[in-house]
Amino acid sequence: MRVVKDATERRNEILDVAERLFCTRGYDQTSTNDILAEIGIARGTLYYHFTSKEDILDAMIDRILDEIVRRTSRIALDESVPVLERLTQSVLAANVDTKTGDMILEQMHKPQNALMHAKMQERLLKQLIPLFTKLIEDGISQGLMQTDDPENTIEMLLLYSNTVFDDMIVYSEEEKKKKVLAFIRNTEILLHMEKGSLLEAMLPVFYRK
Amino acid sequence: MRVVKDATERRNEILDVAERLFCTRGYDQTSTNDILAEIGIARGTLYYHFTSKEDILDAMIDRILDEIVRRTSRIALDESVPVLERLTQSVLAANVDTKTGDMILEQMHKPQNALMHAKMQERLLKQLIPLFTKLIEDGISQGLMQTDDPENTIEMLLLYSNTVFDDMIVYSEEEKKKKVLAFIRNTEILLHMEKGSLLEAMLPVFYRK
DNA sequence: GTACCAATAGACAACTTGTCGGTTAGAGGT
DNA sequence: ACCTCTAACCGACAAGTTGTCTATTGGTAC
């Protein structure tokens, strides 16, 4: 009947269920009761481990982003790898699809999930910008690229890719490709790179489905 | 006691109160009861004019955006005005601060208002992109600027300015200026314009407070 | 003055989230 | 083997939410 578990184990169990439900039905459309029922615990148990529903969301997001940032930083900061390769590999590691593993993108792009999306975006950018800034600065010092303000330029690129490529499902195949090509070309332009220098490496990262 | 009003009048009355409350307290933090109480109408009256709370939000946003788009399009499409002036005037007309008149930006940037923010952003961009695309195409045909994909380039610029400059309050004065300068410079770069060609005209639009 | 209907009222059902006092499993001491 | 203590758990409940439904009324048209 009554099963007692270690606190961290139960916490993760709750986060697992919450993640699945939030990502498939959406945050607003998932009640705490849904979570309770699925796990088979009581109301009090949930609120023993978390202070609020939003607290669950925050913990869930942090758990997801920690993994992304860990992966990305390992690549982005590895100076033994050439800058251009580091760049594409970092973009790959930080990419949308990897965010939740099984996150249904159709859910993500709905306005009803705006809270989740906004929180993710804000925290992800906050952590990724320093990594990519470092990368760009390395590229600049090696004469591979140039920009007056690496931080704000990368912010613009990350913000755009994160927003537009999350909502990719709403576009036709043709539009998708056009958007990806424009993005890659604009990245080259902003970083003063030669036309086409990023194309070959970046295209498969954003456009493969 | 019981006051009967014309439907559109009552609708606008509800939207007025909703706009003030949503923009000061936030959407989630405002209950339909708050709106009812303030106007002095009954539950049934509200739901006679709107189908749901979100319906009120949608109508409110449309009312605000219609005005912005109207103002912006009048300027953006006026071919009797030089392209560069049209551009800066259009940016001014479409700018954040004018969004709600008295919208408290501190509220807007909170994650709790993500739904409102996301809906506004999505619909605003959808309407503004065609206007600015036309503007850029005019600029290109006059040899003032150049880009391979006006639509996606302007999408990137609008998305960035809309997101970052909405959240401006969280930055220090120094950071603000740096962000604005970087944005203007990156706009010039993306449109292949000469360095500084937008600075004088655009700086006061984004940086004046 | 009567008939009609758009606009209003407010009780109510069905859910929410978060709280709180009480309960128990099981680890650690004796 | 028995106590003790507490981390983990339970579930009833308070307080609030949105949306529905039936009944009512003010004004307009005839």
XYZ file of C-alpha atoms (C1' of nucleotides) in Angstrom:
478
model
C 0.000 0.000 0.000
C 2.146 2.775 1.292
C 5.570 2.866 -0.300
C 8.352 4.924 1.201
C 11.198 6.032 -0.989
C 14.333 8.046 -0.660
C 13.642 11.728 -1.161
C 15.788 12.212 -4.248
C 14.378 9.094 -5.820
C 10.805 10.243 -5.285
C 11.685 13.715 -6.505
C 13.017 12.310 -9.722
C 10.034 10.056 -10.068
C 7.780 13.103 -9.849
C 9.947 15.010 -12.298
C 9.880 12.127 -14.756
C 6.100 12.034 -14.821
C 5.809 15.817 -14.818
C 8.194 16.081 -17.737
C 6.243 13.601 -19.785
C 2.897 15.217 -19.039
C 4.053 18.826 -19.348
C 5.715 18.048 -22.658
C 2.826 16.153 -24.184
C -0.255 17.916 -22.792
C 1.331 21.211 -21.837
C 1.917 22.807 -18.456
C -1.432 24.527 -18.012
C -3.302 21.498 -19.247
C -1.663 19.236 -16.696
C -3.038 19.371 -13.167
C -1.133 18.304 -10.125
C -3.824 15.685 -9.701
C -2.817 14.168 -13.027
C 0.706 13.785 -11.719
C -0.421 12.370 -8.378
C -2.719 9.856 -9.985
C -0.144 8.624 -12.439
C 2.453 8.001 -9.752
C -0.037 6.841 -7.185
C 0.930 9.191 -4.389
C -1.104 11.591 -2.289
C -1.411 15.330 -2.549
C 0.641 15.843 0.574
C 3.503 13.810 -0.775
C 3.867 15.993 -3.832
C 3.911 19.134 -1.745
C 6.345 17.563 0.653
C 8.887 17.373 -2.168
C 7.949 20.542 -4.055
C 6.613 23.856 -2.846
C 4.351 24.508 -5.819
C 3.416 23.351 -9.269
C 5.696 25.969 -10.762
C 8.492 24.670 -8.549
C 8.105 21.339 -10.314
C 8.324 23.047 -13.690
C 11.450 24.922 -12.667
C 13.146 21.796 -11.396
C 12.181 19.935 -14.535
C 13.587 22.654 -16.777
C 16.799 22.838 -14.803
C 17.241 19.102 -15.071
C 16.850 19.256 -18.841
C 19.024 22.309 -19.353
C 21.811 21.102 -17.094
C 22.313 18.178 -19.395
C 22.312 20.329 -22.527
C 24.697 22.863 -21.078
C 27.000 20.135 -19.812
C 27.233 18.554 -23.237
C 27.589 21.845 -25.027
C 30.246 23.285 -22.771
C 32.374 20.190 -23.007
C 32.597 20.671 -26.747
C 32.570 24.455 -26.916
C 35.498 24.847 -24.552
C 37.683 22.065 -25.911
C 40.532 24.069 -27.387
C 42.125 21.007 -28.895
C 39.419 21.024 -31.560
C 39.413 23.552 -34.434
C 37.094 26.492 -33.870
C 34.817 25.822 -36.805
C 34.260 22.235 -35.798
C 33.679 23.282 -32.219
C 31.071 25.734 -33.443
C 29.026 23.252 -35.427
C 29.327 20.573 -32.772
C 28.228 23.030 -30.099
C 25.237 24.098 -32.122
C 24.350 20.466 -32.537
C 24.693 19.786 -28.820
C 22.567 22.784 -27.923
C 19.942 22.142 -30.500
C 16.244 22.149 -29.963
C 15.382 18.572 -30.643
C 17.679 17.331 -27.985
C 15.954 19.468 -25.415
C 13.538 17.016 -23.996
C 14.320 13.847 -25.786
C 10.689 13.107 -26.460
C 9.240 16.570 -26.187
C 6.432 16.942 -28.645
C 7.309 20.045 -30.605
C 3.712 20.599 -31.549
C 3.008 21.166 -27.893
C 6.009 23.378 -27.390
C 5.071 25.866 -30.033
C 1.518 26.352 -28.760
C 0.989 29.650 -26.991
C -0.406 27.704 -24.043
C 3.099 26.496 -23.363
C 4.504 29.984 -23.478
C 5.563 29.867 -19.843
C 7.605 26.732 -20.312
C 9.076 28.007 -23.544
C 9.967 31.389 -22.087
C 11.589 29.945 -18.989
C 13.594 27.494 -21.043
C 14.694 30.109 -23.517
C 15.738 32.607 -20.905
C 17.797 30.162 -18.874
C 19.235 28.364 -21.862
C 20.453 31.587 -23.462
C 21.865 32.845 -20.201
C 24.047 29.758 -19.998
C 24.842 29.300 -23.669
C 25.793 32.880 -24.500
C 29.034 32.833 -22.478
C 30.041 29.545 -24.091
C 29.447 30.728 -27.625
C 30.965 34.115 -26.896
C 34.170 32.394 -25.892
C 34.031 30.368 -29.068
C 33.575 33.445 -31.256
C 36.386 35.229 -29.461
C 38.660 32.291 -30.192
C 37.572 32.458 -33.806
C 38.303 36.171 -33.934
C 41.761 35.795 -32.446
C 42.502 33.182 -35.086
C 41.337 35.520 -37.827
C 38.474 33.239 -38.809
C 35.685 35.687 -38.037
C 35.055 39.210 -36.877
C 32.450 41.150 -34.933
C 32.564 44.197 -32.683
C 30.287 42.744 -30.048
C 30.499 38.942 -29.875
C 28.137 38.670 -26.940
C 25.202 40.580 -28.387
C 25.723 39.168 -31.845
C 25.617 35.619 -30.570
C 22.608 36.498 -28.456
C 20.785 37.568 -31.585
C 21.703 34.397 -33.421
C 20.826 32.077 -30.563
C 17.565 33.839 -29.844
C 16.529 33.624 -33.456
C 17.462 30.008 -33.972
C 15.870 28.995 -30.709
C 12.597 30.726 -31.472
C 12.204 30.056 -35.149
C 13.476 26.525 -35.242
C 11.299 25.556 -32.309
C 8.268 26.615 -34.297
C 9.503 24.898 -37.414
C 6.539 22.522 -37.639
C 4.231 25.264 -38.808
C 6.252 25.838 -41.973
C 6.260 23.967 -45.240
C 9.314 22.042 -46.315
C 10.216 24.783 -48.756
C 9.926 27.540 -46.175
C 11.973 25.531 -43.699
C 14.864 25.212 -46.094
C 14.669 28.889 -47.007
C 14.739 29.850 -43.351
C 17.696 27.648 -42.566
C 19.664 28.920 -45.541
C 18.888 32.533 -44.673
C 19.933 31.933 -41.087
C 23.236 30.350 -42.049
C 23.949 33.078 -44.565
C 23.117 35.797 -42.040
C 25.361 34.139 -39.480
C 28.221 34.299 -41.975
C 27.455 37.940 -42.682
C 27.273 38.933 -39.027
C 30.569 37.192 -38.311
C 32.181 38.566 -41.482
C 32.835 35.120 -42.833
C 33.147 34.210 -46.450
C 29.958 33.293 -48.257
C 29.368 29.565 -47.932
C 32.007 28.966 -45.299
C 29.424 27.702 -42.799
C 26.993 26.177 -45.233
C 28.395 22.719 -45.599
C 28.939 22.181 -41.896
C 25.788 23.841 -40.580
C 23.128 22.806 -43.034
C 22.875 19.220 -41.809
C 22.648 20.457 -38.233
C 19.470 22.452 -38.797
C 18.018 20.760 -41.791
C 17.960 17.032 -41.789
C 14.478 15.839 -40.904
C -29.232 49.035 -10.313
C -29.208 47.054 -13.489
C -27.649 48.984 -16.340
C -28.103 47.852 -19.896
C -25.585 48.922 -22.494
C -25.021 48.415 -26.153
C -23.018 45.229 -26.770
C -19.991 46.870 -28.360
C -19.882 49.491 -25.642
C -19.937 46.870 -22.904
C -17.364 44.806 -24.770
C -15.001 47.725 -24.882
C -15.678 48.513 -21.261
C -14.638 44.975 -20.362
C -11.581 45.194 -22.589
C -10.545 48.493 -21.017
C -10.576 47.056 -17.519
C -9.002 43.782 -18.637
C -6.213 45.638 -20.383
C -5.407 47.690 -17.321
C -5.461 44.690 -14.986
C -3.656 42.264 -17.312
C -0.948 44.839 -17.940
C -0.401 45.821 -14.336
C -0.952 42.569 -12.430
C -0.435 40.114 -15.237
C -2.826 37.742 -16.970
C -2.558 34.785 -14.619
C -2.744 37.020 -11.578
C -5.979 38.604 -12.719
C -9.146 36.600 -12.168
C -12.340 37.118 -14.083
C -13.862 38.037 -10.740
C -11.457 40.970 -10.500
C -12.749 42.231 -13.817
C -16.387 41.701 -12.871
C -16.016 43.440 -9.559
C -14.269 46.446 -11.018
C -16.928 47.015 -13.649
C -19.790 46.011 -11.409
C -21.310 43.387 -13.667
C -22.262 39.787 -13.073
C -20.484 36.642 -14.121
C -23.072 35.868 -16.745
C -22.661 39.243 -18.377
C -18.964 38.713 -18.933
C -19.528 35.328 -20.493
C -22.318 36.715 -22.603
C -19.803 38.972 -24.332
C -16.780 36.669 -24.288
C -16.508 32.930 -24.499
C -13.574 32.566 -22.112
C -10.931 34.449 -20.217
C -8.454 33.761 -22.982
C -10.962 35.147 -25.464
C -10.760 38.431 -23.566
C -6.980 38.370 -23.768
C -7.083 37.696 -27.486
C -9.510 40.518 -28.138
C -7.444 42.868 -25.991
C -4.264 42.004 -27.866
C -5.939 42.417 -31.221
C -7.237 45.824 -30.215
C -3.752 46.939 -29.214
C -1.990 45.463 -32.221
C -4.507 46.767 -34.722
C -3.633 50.271 -33.675
C 0.119 49.654 -33.889
C -0.114 47.982 -37.269
C -2.373 50.734 -38.589
C 0.096 53.444 -37.577
C 3.092 51.502 -38.800
C 1.657 50.560 -42.163
C 0.605 54.120 -42.903
C 4.216 55.189 -42.594
C 5.924 52.101 -43.955
C 3.979 52.098 -47.195
C 4.068 55.820 -47.885
C 6.267 55.888 -50.971
C 6.405 59.680 -51.018
C 8.797 59.510 -48.056
C 12.455 58.495 -48.493
C 13.132 54.880 -47.552
C 15.512 55.600 -44.710
C 13.101 57.967 -43.042
C 10.269 55.521 -43.564
C 12.374 52.862 -41.887
C 13.137 54.814 -38.740
C 9.611 56.175 -38.490
C 8.188 52.687 -38.907
C 10.433 51.308 -36.217
C 9.303 54.118 -33.975
C 5.639 53.426 -34.693
C 6.041 49.727 -34.064
C 8.113 50.109 -30.963
C 7.539 48.373 -27.700
C 6.716 51.274 -25.471
C 3.817 52.280 -27.594
C 2.319 48.846 -27.266
C -0.050 49.392 -24.454
C 0.293 53.011 -23.682
C 0.615 52.394 -19.989
C 1.760 48.791 -19.999
C 4.088 48.229 -17.134
C 7.176 46.746 -18.686
C 8.196 45.151 -15.432
C 5.074 43.049 -15.676
C 5.612 42.242 -19.315
C 9.036 40.771 -18.864
C 8.001 38.460 -16.029
C 7.772 34.833 -17.070
C 4.262 34.745 -15.639
C 3.179 36.948 -18.505
C 4.754 34.691 -21.055
C 1.412 33.860 -22.617
C 0.570 37.497 -23.255
C 4.064 38.214 -24.483
C 4.131 35.231 -26.801
C 0.743 35.945 -28.312
C 1.631 39.569 -28.861
C 4.984 38.758 -30.378
C 3.648 36.133 -32.723
C 0.809 38.249 -34.071
C 2.807 41.458 -34.172
C 5.601 39.869 -36.183
C 3.171 38.196 -38.524
C 1.744 41.582 -39.425
C 4.900 43.664 -39.318
C 7.140 41.386 -41.365
C 5.316 42.018 -44.649
C 5.424 45.768 -44.061
C 9.131 45.858 -43.318
C 9.875 43.390 -46.080
C 8.278 45.773 -48.548
C 10.349 48.596 -47.092
C 13.590 46.672 -47.432
C 12.725 45.677 -50.977
C 12.187 49.336 -51.808
C 15.557 50.097 -50.240
C 17.206 47.372 -52.264
C 15.729 48.556 -55.548
C 17.062 52.006 -54.767
C 20.509 50.624 -54.082
C 20.444 51.679 -50.445
C 20.719 48.213 -48.975
C 21.110 44.583 -49.924
C 20.133 41.167 -48.627
C 19.331 37.855 -50.258
C 16.312 37.121 -48.110
C 14.580 40.301 -46.931
C 11.776 38.470 -45.200
C 13.840 36.211 -42.992
C 16.403 38.877 -42.308
C 13.784 41.302 -41.125
C 12.210 38.537 -39.079
C 15.475 38.065 -37.264
C 15.849 41.770 -36.589
C 12.269 42.264 -35.436
C 12.321 39.179 -33.249
C 15.493 40.272 -31.574
C 14.481 43.867 -30.997
C 11.079 42.831 -29.745
C 12.457 40.315 -27.276
C 15.511 42.088 -25.998
C 14.144 45.584 -25.819
C 11.060 44.385 -23.993
C 13.278 42.981 -21.281
C 15.417 46.086 -21.209
C 14.606 46.919 -17.607
C 16.761 44.130 -16.300
C 19.903 45.654 -17.782
C 22.129 48.418 -16.514
C 22.341 51.705 -18.363
C 25.696 50.710 -19.782
C 24.472 47.336 -21.012
C 21.410 48.932 -22.571
C 23.502 51.286 -24.658
C 25.851 48.513 -25.684
C 22.905 46.368 -26.769
C 21.324 49.132 -28.783
C 24.593 49.997 -30.510
C 25.280 46.356 -31.309
C 21.778 45.947 -32.673
C 22.036 48.992 -34.928
C 25.452 47.951 -36.154
C 24.270 44.407 -36.843
C 21.280 45.770 -38.732
C 23.639 47.730 -40.954
C 25.781 44.672 -41.487
C 22.865 42.399 -42.342
C 21.538 44.944 -44.830
C 25.005 45.652 -46.241
C 24.805 49.287 -45.313
C 27.723 51.534 -44.608
C 28.946 51.643 -41.035
C 27.119 54.371 -39.150
C 24.496 54.978 -41.797
C 21.674 54.031 -39.430
C 23.248 55.189 -36.199
C 22.160 58.784 -36.118
C 18.577 58.089 -37.081
C 18.023 54.902 -35.078
C 19.813 55.576 -31.822
C 17.202 57.989 -30.466
C 14.450 55.531 -31.381
C 15.766 52.779 -29.137
C 17.783 54.687 -26.628
C 16.196 57.734 -25.155
C 14.914 56.997 -21.693
C -49.641 48.450 -23.960
C -47.892 44.380 -25.354
C -44.635 41.278 -27.382
C -40.156 40.267 -28.041
C -35.254 39.747 -27.458
C -30.717 41.483 -26.352
C -28.454 42.069 -22.281
C -28.019 41.009 -17.428
C -28.034 38.398 -13.140
C -26.282 35.077 -9.856
C -26.441 30.352 -8.142
C -23.910 26.378 -9.093
C -20.994 22.541 -10.848
C -16.572 21.062 -11.464
C -11.917 21.843 -10.962
C -7.703 24.073 -9.282
C -3.739 24.598 -6.020
C -1.803 24.592 -1.603
C -2.219 23.622 3.660
C -2.223 21.040 7.781
C -2.710 17.768 11.420
C -2.302 13.096 11.766
C -0.083 8.493 10.402
C 3.583 5.023 9.445
C 7.829 2.717 7.641
C 12.065 1.701 8.842
C 16.840 3.145 10.474
C 19.551 3.237 14.579
C 20.238 2.658 19.267
C 19.912 -0.452 23.468
C 13.488 -8.092 20.189
C 11.840 -3.838 21.442
C 11.873 1.426 21.525
C 12.352 5.872 19.548
C 12.440 9.158 16.368
C 11.800 11.262 12.135
C 11.636 11.453 7.090
C 8.234 10.420 4.139
C 3.504 9.981 3.359
C -1.634 10.547 3.576
C -6.108 12.666 2.530
C -9.574 15.869 4.074
C -10.249 20.553 3.497
C -10.058 25.642 2.642
C -10.103 29.025 -0.691
C -10.210 30.168 -5.117
C -10.862 29.537 -10.287
C -13.466 29.256 -14.739
C -17.438 28.420 -17.322
C -22.632 27.029 -17.560
C -27.416 27.515 -17.139
C -31.871 29.185 -16.115
C -34.365 32.986 -14.829
C -35.150 37.924 -15.217
C -35.469 42.604 -17.009
C -34.904 46.853 -19.757
C -35.730 48.816 -24.013
C -37.447 48.834 -28.635
C -40.761 48.032 -32.237
C -45.287 47.673 -33.546
